PDB file of C-alpha atoms in Angstrom:
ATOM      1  CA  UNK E 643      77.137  69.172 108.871  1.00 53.00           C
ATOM      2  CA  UNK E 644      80.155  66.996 109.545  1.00 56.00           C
ATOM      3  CA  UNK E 645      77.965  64.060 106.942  1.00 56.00           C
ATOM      4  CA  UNK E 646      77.333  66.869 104.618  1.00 56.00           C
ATOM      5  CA  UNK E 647      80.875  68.657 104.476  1.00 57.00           C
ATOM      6  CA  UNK E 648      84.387  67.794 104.493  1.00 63.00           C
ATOM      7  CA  UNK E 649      87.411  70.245 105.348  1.00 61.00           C
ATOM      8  CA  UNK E 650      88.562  70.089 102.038  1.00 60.00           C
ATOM      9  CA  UNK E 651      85.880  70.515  99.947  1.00 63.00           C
ATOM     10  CA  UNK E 652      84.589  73.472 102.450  1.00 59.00           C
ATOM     11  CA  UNK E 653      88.181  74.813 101.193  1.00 58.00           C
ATOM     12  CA  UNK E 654      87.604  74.189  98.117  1.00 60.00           C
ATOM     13  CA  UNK E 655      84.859  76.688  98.136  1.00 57.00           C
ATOM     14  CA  UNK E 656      86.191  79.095 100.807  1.00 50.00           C
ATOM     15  CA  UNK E 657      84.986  82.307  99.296  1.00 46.00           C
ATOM     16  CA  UNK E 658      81.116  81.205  99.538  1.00 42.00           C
ATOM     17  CA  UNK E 659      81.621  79.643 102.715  1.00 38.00           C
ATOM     18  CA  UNK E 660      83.698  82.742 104.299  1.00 39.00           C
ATOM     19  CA  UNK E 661      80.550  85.096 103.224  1.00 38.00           C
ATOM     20  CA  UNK E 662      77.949  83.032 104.868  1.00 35.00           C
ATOM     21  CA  UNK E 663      79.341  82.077 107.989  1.00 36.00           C
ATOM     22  CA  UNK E 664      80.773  85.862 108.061  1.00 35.00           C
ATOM     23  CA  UNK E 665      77.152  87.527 107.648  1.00 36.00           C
ATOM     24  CA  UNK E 666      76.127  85.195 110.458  1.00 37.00           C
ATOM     25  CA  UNK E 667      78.550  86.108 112.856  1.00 36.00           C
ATOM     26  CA  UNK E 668      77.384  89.640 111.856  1.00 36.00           C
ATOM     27  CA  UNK E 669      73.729  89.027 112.150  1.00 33.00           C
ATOM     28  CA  UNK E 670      74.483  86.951 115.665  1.00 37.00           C
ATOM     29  CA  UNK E 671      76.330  89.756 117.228  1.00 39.00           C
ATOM     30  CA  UNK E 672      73.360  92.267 116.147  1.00 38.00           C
ATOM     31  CA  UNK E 673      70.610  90.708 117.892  1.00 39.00           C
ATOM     32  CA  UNK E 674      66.983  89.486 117.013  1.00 38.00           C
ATOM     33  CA  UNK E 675      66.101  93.549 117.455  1.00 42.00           C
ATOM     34  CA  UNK E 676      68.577  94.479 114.663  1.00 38.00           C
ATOM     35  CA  UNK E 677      65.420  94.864 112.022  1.00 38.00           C
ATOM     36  CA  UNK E 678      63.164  96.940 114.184  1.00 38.00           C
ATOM     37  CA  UNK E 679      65.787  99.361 115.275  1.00 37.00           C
ATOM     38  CA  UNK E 680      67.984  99.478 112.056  1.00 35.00           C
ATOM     39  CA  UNK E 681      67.015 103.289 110.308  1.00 36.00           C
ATOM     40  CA  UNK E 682      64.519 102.249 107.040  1.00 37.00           C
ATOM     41  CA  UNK E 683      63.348  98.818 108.752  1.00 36.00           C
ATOM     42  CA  UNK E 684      63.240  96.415 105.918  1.00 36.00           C
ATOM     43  CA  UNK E 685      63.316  98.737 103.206  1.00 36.00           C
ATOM     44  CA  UNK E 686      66.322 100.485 104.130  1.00 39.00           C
ATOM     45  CA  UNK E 687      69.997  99.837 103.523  1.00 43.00           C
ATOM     46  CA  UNK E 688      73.823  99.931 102.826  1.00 49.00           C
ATOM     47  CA  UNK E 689      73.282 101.462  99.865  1.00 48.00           C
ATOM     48  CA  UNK E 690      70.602 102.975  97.573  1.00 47.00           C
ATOM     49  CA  UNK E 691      70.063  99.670  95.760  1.00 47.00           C
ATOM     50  CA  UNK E 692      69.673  97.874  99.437  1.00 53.00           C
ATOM     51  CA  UNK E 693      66.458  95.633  99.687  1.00 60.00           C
ATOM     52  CA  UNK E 694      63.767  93.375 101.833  1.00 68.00           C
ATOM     53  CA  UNK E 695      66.170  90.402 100.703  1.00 81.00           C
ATOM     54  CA  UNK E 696      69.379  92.380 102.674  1.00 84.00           C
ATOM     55  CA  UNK E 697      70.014  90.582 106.018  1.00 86.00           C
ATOM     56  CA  UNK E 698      69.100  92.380 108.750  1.00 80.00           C
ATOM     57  CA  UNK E 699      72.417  93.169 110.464  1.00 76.00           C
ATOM     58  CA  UNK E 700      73.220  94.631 107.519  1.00 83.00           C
ATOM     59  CA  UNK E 701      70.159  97.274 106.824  1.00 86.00           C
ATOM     60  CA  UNK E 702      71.434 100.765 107.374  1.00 90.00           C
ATOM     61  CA  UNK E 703      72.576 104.077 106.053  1.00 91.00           C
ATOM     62  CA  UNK E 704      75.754 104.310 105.029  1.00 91.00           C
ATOM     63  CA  UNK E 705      77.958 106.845 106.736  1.00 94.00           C
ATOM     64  CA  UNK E 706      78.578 110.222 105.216  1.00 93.00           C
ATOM     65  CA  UNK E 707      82.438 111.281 103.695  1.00 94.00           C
ATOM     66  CA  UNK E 708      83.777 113.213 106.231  1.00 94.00           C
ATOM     67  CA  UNK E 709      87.351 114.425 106.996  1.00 96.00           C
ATOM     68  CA  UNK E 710      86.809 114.230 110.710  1.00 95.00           C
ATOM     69  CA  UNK E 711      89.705 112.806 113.134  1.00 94.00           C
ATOM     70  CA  UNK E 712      86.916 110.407 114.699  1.00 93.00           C
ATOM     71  CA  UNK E 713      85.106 107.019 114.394  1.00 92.00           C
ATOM     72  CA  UNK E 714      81.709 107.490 112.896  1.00 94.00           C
ATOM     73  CA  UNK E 715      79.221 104.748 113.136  1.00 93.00           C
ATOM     74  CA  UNK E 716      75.767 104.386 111.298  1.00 93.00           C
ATOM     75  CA  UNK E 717      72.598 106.669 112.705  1.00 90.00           C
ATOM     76  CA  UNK E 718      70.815 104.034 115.339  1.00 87.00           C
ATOM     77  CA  UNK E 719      74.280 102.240 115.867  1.00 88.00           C
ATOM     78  CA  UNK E 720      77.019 102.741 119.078  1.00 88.00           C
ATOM     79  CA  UNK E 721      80.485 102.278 119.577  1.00 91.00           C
ATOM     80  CA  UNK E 722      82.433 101.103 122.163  1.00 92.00           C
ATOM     81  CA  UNK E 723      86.134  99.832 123.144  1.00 94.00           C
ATOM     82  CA  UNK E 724      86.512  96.479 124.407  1.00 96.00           C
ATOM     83  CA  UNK E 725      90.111  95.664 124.932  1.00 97.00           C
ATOM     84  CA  UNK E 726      93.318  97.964 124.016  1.00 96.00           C
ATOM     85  CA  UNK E 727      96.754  97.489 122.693  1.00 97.00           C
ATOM     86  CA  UNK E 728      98.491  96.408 125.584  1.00 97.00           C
ATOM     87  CA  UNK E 729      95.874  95.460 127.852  1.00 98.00           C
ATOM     88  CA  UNK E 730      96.794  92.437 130.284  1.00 98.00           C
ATOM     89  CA  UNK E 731      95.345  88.872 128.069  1.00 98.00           C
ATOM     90  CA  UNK E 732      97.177  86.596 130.176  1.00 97.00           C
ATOM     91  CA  UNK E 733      97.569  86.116 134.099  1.00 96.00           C
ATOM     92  CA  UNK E 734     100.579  88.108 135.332  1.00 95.00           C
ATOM     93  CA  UNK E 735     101.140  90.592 132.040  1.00 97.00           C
ATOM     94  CA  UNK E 736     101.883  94.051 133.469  1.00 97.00           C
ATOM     95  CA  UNK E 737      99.797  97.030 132.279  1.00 96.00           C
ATOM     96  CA  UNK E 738     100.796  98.774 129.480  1.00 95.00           C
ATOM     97  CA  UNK E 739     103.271 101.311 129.668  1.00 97.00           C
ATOM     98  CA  UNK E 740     104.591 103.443 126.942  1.00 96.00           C
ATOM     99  CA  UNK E 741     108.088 104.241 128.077  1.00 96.00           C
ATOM    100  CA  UNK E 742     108.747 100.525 129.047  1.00 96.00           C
ATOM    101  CA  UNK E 743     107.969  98.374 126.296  1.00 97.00           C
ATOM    102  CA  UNK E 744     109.836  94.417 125.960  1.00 97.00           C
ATOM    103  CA  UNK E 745     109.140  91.878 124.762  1.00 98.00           C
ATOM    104  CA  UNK E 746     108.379  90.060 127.705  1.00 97.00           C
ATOM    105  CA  UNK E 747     105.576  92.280 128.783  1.00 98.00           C
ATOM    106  CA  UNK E 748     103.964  92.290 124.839  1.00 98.00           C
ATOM    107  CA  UNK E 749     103.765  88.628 124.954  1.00 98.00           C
ATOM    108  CA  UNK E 750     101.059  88.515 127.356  1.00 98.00           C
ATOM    109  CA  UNK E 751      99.391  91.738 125.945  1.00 98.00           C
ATOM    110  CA  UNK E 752      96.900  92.502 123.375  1.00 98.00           C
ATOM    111  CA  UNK E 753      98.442  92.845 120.211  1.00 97.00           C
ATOM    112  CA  UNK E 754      98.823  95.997 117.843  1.00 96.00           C
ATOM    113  CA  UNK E 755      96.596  96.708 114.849  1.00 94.00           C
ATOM    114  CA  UNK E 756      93.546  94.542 114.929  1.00 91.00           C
ATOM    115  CA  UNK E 757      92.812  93.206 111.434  1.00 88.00           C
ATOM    116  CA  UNK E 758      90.299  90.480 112.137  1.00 93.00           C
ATOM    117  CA  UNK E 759      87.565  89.620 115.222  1.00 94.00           C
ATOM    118  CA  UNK E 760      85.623  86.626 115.997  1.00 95.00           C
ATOM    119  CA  UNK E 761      82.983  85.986 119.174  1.00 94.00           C
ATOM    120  CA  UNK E 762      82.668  82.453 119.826  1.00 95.00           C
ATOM    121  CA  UNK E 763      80.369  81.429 122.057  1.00 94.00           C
ATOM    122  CA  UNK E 764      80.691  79.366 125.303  1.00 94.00           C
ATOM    123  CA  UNK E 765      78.406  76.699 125.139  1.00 92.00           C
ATOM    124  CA  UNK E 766      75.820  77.081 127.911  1.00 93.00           C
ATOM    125  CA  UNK E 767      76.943  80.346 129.384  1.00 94.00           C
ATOM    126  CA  UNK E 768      74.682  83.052 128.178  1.00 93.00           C
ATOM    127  CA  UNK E 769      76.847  86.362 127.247  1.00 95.00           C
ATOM    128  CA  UNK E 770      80.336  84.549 127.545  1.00 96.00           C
ATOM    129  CA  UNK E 771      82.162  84.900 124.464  1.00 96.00           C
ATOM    130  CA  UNK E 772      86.037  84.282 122.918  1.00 96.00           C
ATOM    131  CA  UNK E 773      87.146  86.730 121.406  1.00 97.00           C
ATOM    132  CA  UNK E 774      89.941  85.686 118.718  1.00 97.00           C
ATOM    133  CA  UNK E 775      91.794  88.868 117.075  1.00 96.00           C
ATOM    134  CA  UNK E 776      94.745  89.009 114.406  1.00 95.00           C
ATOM    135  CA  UNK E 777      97.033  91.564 114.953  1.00 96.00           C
ATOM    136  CA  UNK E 778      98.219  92.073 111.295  1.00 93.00           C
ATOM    137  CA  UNK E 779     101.173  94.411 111.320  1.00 92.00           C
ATOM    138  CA  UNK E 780     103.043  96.884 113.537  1.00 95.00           C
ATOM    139  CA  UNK E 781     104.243 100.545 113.100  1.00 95.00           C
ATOM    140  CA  UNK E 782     107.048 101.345 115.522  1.00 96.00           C
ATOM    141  CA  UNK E 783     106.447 105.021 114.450  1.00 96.00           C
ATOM    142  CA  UNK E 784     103.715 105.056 116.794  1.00 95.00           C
ATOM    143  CA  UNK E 785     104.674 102.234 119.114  1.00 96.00           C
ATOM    144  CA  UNK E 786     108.219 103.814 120.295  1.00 97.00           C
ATOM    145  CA  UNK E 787     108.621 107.659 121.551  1.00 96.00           C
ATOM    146  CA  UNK E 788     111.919 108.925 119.716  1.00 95.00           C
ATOM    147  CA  UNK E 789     112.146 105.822 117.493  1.00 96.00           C
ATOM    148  CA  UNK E 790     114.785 105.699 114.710  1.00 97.00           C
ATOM    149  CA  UNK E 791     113.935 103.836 111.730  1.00 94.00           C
ATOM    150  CA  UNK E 792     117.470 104.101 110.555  1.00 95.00           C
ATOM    151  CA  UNK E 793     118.487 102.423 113.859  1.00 96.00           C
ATOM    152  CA  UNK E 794     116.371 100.162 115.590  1.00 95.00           C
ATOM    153  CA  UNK E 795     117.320  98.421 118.950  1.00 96.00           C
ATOM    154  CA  UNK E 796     116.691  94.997 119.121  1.00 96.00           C
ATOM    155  CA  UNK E 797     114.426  95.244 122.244  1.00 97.00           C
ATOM    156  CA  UNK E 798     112.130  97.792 119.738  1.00 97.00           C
ATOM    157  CA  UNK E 799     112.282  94.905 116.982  1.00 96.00           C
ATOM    158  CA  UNK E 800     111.510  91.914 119.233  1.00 97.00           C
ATOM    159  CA  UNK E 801     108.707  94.057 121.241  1.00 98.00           C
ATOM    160  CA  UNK E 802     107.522  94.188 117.614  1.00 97.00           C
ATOM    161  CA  UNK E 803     107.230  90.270 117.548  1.00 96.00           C
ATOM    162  CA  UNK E 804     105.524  89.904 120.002  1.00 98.00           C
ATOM    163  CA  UNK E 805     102.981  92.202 118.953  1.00 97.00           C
ATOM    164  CA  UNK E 806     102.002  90.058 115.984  1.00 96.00           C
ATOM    165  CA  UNK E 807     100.131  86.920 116.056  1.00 96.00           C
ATOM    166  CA  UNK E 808      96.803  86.770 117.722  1.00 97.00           C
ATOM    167  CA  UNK E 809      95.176  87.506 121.017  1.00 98.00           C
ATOM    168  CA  UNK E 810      92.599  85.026 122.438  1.00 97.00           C
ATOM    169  CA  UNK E 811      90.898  86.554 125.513  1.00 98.00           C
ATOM    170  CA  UNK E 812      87.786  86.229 127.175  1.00 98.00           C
ATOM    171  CA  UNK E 813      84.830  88.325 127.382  1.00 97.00           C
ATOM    172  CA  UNK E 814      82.198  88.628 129.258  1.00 97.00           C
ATOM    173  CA  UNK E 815      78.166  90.607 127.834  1.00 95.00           C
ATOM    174  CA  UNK E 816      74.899  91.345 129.500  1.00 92.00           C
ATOM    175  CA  UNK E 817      71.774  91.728 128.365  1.00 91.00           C
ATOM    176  CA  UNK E 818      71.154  95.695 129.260  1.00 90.00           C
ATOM    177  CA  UNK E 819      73.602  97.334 126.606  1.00 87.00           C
ATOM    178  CA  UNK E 820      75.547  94.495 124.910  1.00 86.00           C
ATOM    179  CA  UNK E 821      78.712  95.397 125.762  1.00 92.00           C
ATOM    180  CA  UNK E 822      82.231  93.319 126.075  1.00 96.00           C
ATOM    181  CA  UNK E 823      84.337  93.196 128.941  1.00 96.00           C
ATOM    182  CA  UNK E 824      87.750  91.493 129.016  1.00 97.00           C
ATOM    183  CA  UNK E 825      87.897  88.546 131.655  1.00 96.00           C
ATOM    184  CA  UNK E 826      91.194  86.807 132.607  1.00 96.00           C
ATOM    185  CA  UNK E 827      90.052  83.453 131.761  1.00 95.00           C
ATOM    186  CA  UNK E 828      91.341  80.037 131.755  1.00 95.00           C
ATOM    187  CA  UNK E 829      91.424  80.497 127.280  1.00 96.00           C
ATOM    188  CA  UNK E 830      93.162  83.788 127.278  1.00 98.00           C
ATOM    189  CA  UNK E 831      96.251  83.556 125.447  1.00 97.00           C
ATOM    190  CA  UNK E 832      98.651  84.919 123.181  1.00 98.00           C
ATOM    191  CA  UNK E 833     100.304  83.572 119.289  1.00 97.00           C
ATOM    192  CA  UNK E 834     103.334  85.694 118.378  1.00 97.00           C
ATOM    193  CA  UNK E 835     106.106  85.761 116.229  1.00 94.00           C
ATOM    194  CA  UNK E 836     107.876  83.688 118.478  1.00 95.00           C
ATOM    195  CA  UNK E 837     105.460  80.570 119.328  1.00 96.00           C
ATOM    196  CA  UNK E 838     106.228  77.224 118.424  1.00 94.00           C
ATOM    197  CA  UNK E 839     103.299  75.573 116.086  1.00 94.00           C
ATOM    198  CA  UNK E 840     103.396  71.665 115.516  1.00 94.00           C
ATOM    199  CA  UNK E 841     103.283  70.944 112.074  1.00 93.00           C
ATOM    200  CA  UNK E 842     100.720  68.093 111.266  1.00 91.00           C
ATOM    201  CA  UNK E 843      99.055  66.545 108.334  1.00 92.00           C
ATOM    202  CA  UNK E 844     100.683  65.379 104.833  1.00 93.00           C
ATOM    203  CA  UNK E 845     103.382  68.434 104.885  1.00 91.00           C
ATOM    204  CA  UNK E 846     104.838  67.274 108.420  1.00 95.00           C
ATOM    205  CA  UNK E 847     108.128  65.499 107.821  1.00 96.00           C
ATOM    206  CA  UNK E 848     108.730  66.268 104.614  1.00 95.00           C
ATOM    207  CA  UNK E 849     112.377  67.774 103.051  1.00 96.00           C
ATOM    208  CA  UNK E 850     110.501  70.485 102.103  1.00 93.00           C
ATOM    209  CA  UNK E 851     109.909  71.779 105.414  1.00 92.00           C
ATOM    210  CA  UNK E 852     112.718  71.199 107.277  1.00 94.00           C
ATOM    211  CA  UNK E 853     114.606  73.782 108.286  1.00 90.00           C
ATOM    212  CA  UNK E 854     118.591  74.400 110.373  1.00 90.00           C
ATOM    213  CA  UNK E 855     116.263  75.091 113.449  1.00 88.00           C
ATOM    214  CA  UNK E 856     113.917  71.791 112.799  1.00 93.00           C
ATOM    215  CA  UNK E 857     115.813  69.185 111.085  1.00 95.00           C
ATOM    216  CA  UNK E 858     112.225  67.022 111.654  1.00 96.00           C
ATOM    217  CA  UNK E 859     109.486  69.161 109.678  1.00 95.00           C
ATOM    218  CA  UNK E 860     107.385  68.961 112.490  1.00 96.00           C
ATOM    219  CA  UNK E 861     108.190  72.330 114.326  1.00 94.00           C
ATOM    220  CA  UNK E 862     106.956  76.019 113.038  1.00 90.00           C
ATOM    221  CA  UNK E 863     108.314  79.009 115.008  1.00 89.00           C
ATOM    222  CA  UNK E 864     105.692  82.083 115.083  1.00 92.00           C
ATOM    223  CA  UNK E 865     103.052  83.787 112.675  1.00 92.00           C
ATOM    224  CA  UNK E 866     103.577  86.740 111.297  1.00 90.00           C
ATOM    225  CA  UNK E 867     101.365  89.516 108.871  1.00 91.00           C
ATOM    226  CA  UNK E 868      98.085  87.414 109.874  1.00 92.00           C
ATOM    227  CA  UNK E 869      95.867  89.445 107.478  1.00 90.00           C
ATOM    228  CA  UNK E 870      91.913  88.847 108.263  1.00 87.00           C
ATOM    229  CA  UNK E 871      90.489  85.218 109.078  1.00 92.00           C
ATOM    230  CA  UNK E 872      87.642  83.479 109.370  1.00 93.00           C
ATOM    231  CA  UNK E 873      84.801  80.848 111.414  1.00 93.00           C
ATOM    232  CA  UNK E 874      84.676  77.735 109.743  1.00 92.00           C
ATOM    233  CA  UNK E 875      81.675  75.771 109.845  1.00 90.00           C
ATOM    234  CA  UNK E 876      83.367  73.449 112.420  1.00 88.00           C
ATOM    235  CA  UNK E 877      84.370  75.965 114.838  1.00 87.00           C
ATOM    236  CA  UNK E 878      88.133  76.633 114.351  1.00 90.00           C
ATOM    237  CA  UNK E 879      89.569  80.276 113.186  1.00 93.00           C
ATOM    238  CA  UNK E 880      91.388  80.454 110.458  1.00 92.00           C
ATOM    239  CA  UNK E 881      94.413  83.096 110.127  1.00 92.00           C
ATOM    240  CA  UNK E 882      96.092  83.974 107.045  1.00 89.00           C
ATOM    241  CA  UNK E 883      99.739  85.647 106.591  1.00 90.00           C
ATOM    242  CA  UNK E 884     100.811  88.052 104.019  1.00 85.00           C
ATOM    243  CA  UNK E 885     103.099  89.827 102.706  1.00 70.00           C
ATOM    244  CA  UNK E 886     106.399  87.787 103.794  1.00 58.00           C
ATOM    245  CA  UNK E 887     109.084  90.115 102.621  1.00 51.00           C
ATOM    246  CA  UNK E 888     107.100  93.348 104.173  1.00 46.00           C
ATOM    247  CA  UNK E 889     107.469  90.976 107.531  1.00 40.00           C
ATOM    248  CA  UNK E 890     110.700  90.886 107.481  1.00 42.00           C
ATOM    249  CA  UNK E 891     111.627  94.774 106.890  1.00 41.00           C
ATOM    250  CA  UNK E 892     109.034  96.107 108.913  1.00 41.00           C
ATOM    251  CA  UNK E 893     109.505  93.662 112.008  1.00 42.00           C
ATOM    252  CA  UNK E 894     113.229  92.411 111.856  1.00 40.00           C
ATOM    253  CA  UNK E 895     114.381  95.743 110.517  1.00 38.00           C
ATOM    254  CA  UNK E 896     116.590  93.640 107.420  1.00 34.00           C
TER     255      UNK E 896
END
């Protein structure tokens, strides 16, 4: 792989490579039963036009339009929740707690509004996984009891920045129902609006990145709007942003 590809030309041809390694992770996470027990075995599918050549993770009947207040999941298929906004990711994060919110505590907490999910394996640990998740925007509607969008305090806004980012935790599975539990591991960790990045390659040092904060250009200070991601084909995540202007007004309230 490393012989055959290089970072840039992988880049180059993101949208191909984003698919593939994306249906894998799909297929992975599925298991080698996925064809037997999927509705229609190899003739069935997402959609009428589905067929043998449809990869099996991906063979089964689509759910219905409904208008029901709950998550519906294919016939043959379960659901189940793995980690919460606000759940402890990092050693000494308090449990969540609606009517005391800060900063503080929602830098060590799972994030709000899950927009993107990789498992990465642990190599030679059977069922360990990490689990990397963008958080891609907040809505202090439903975050704040009695919130005034006319009048935000600043703990509301900076609780808000620390709910963006992405949450790297640990989890553990087991071979009876494939199910994820949180561990607090030695990985776990949290990328908010507030952490420092270190700016490498070409860009770093140039006038055009400098800032009042970092007269250098090596320093970046937090992610924000981190809308979907990916696995590349040498095992980093990728994390986009979006949507800079909507960052501002819905996070820092100007």
């Amino acid at each position: 792989m490393r012989r055959t590809f290089d970072r840039r030309s992988v880049l180059k041809g993101f949208g191909a490579a984003a698919v593939t390694v994306g249906g894998a992770s799909v297929l992975a996470a599925r298991g080698p039963d996925a064809q037997a027990s999927a509705p229609g075995g190899a003739s069935g599918g997402a959609s009428a036009g589905a067929s043998s050549s449809t990869p099996p993770g991906l063979r089964f009947e689509a759910v219905a339009p409904n208008t029901e207040d709950a998550l519906k999941v294919p016939q043959g298929y379960t659901s189940d929740v793995v980690i919460r906004w606000g759940d402890p990711v990092v050693p000494g994060a308090p449990n969540w707690d609606l009517n005391h919110q800060s900063p503080e505590s929602a830098a060590g907490q799972f994030g709000f509004n899950c927009d993107f999910a990789e498992l990465l394996p642990f190599e030679g640990q059977r069922n360990r996984f990490l689990l990397v998740s963008n958080h891609e925007y907040t809505t202090p509607q439903q975050m704040f009891p009695g919130y005034d969008p006319e009048n935000p305090t600043e703990q509301q806004v900076r609780t808000e920045w620390e709910s963006h980012g992405l949450s790297i935790v640990e989890v553990q599975g087991n071979d009876r129902d494939g199910r994820l539990r949180p561990v607090m591991g030695k990985y776990n960790r949290r990328i908010t609006a507030t952490t420092e990045f270190a700016l490498v390659g070409p860009a770093a040092g140039s006038d055009l990145v400098k800032t009042s904060s970092d007269p250098s250009g090596t320093k970046v200070r937090g992610t924000l709007i981190n809308c979907s991601g990916s696995l590349t084909p040498w095992g980093t995540i990728l994390s986009g942003e979006e949507n800079g202007l909507i960052a501002f007004e819905g996070v820092g309230g100007s």
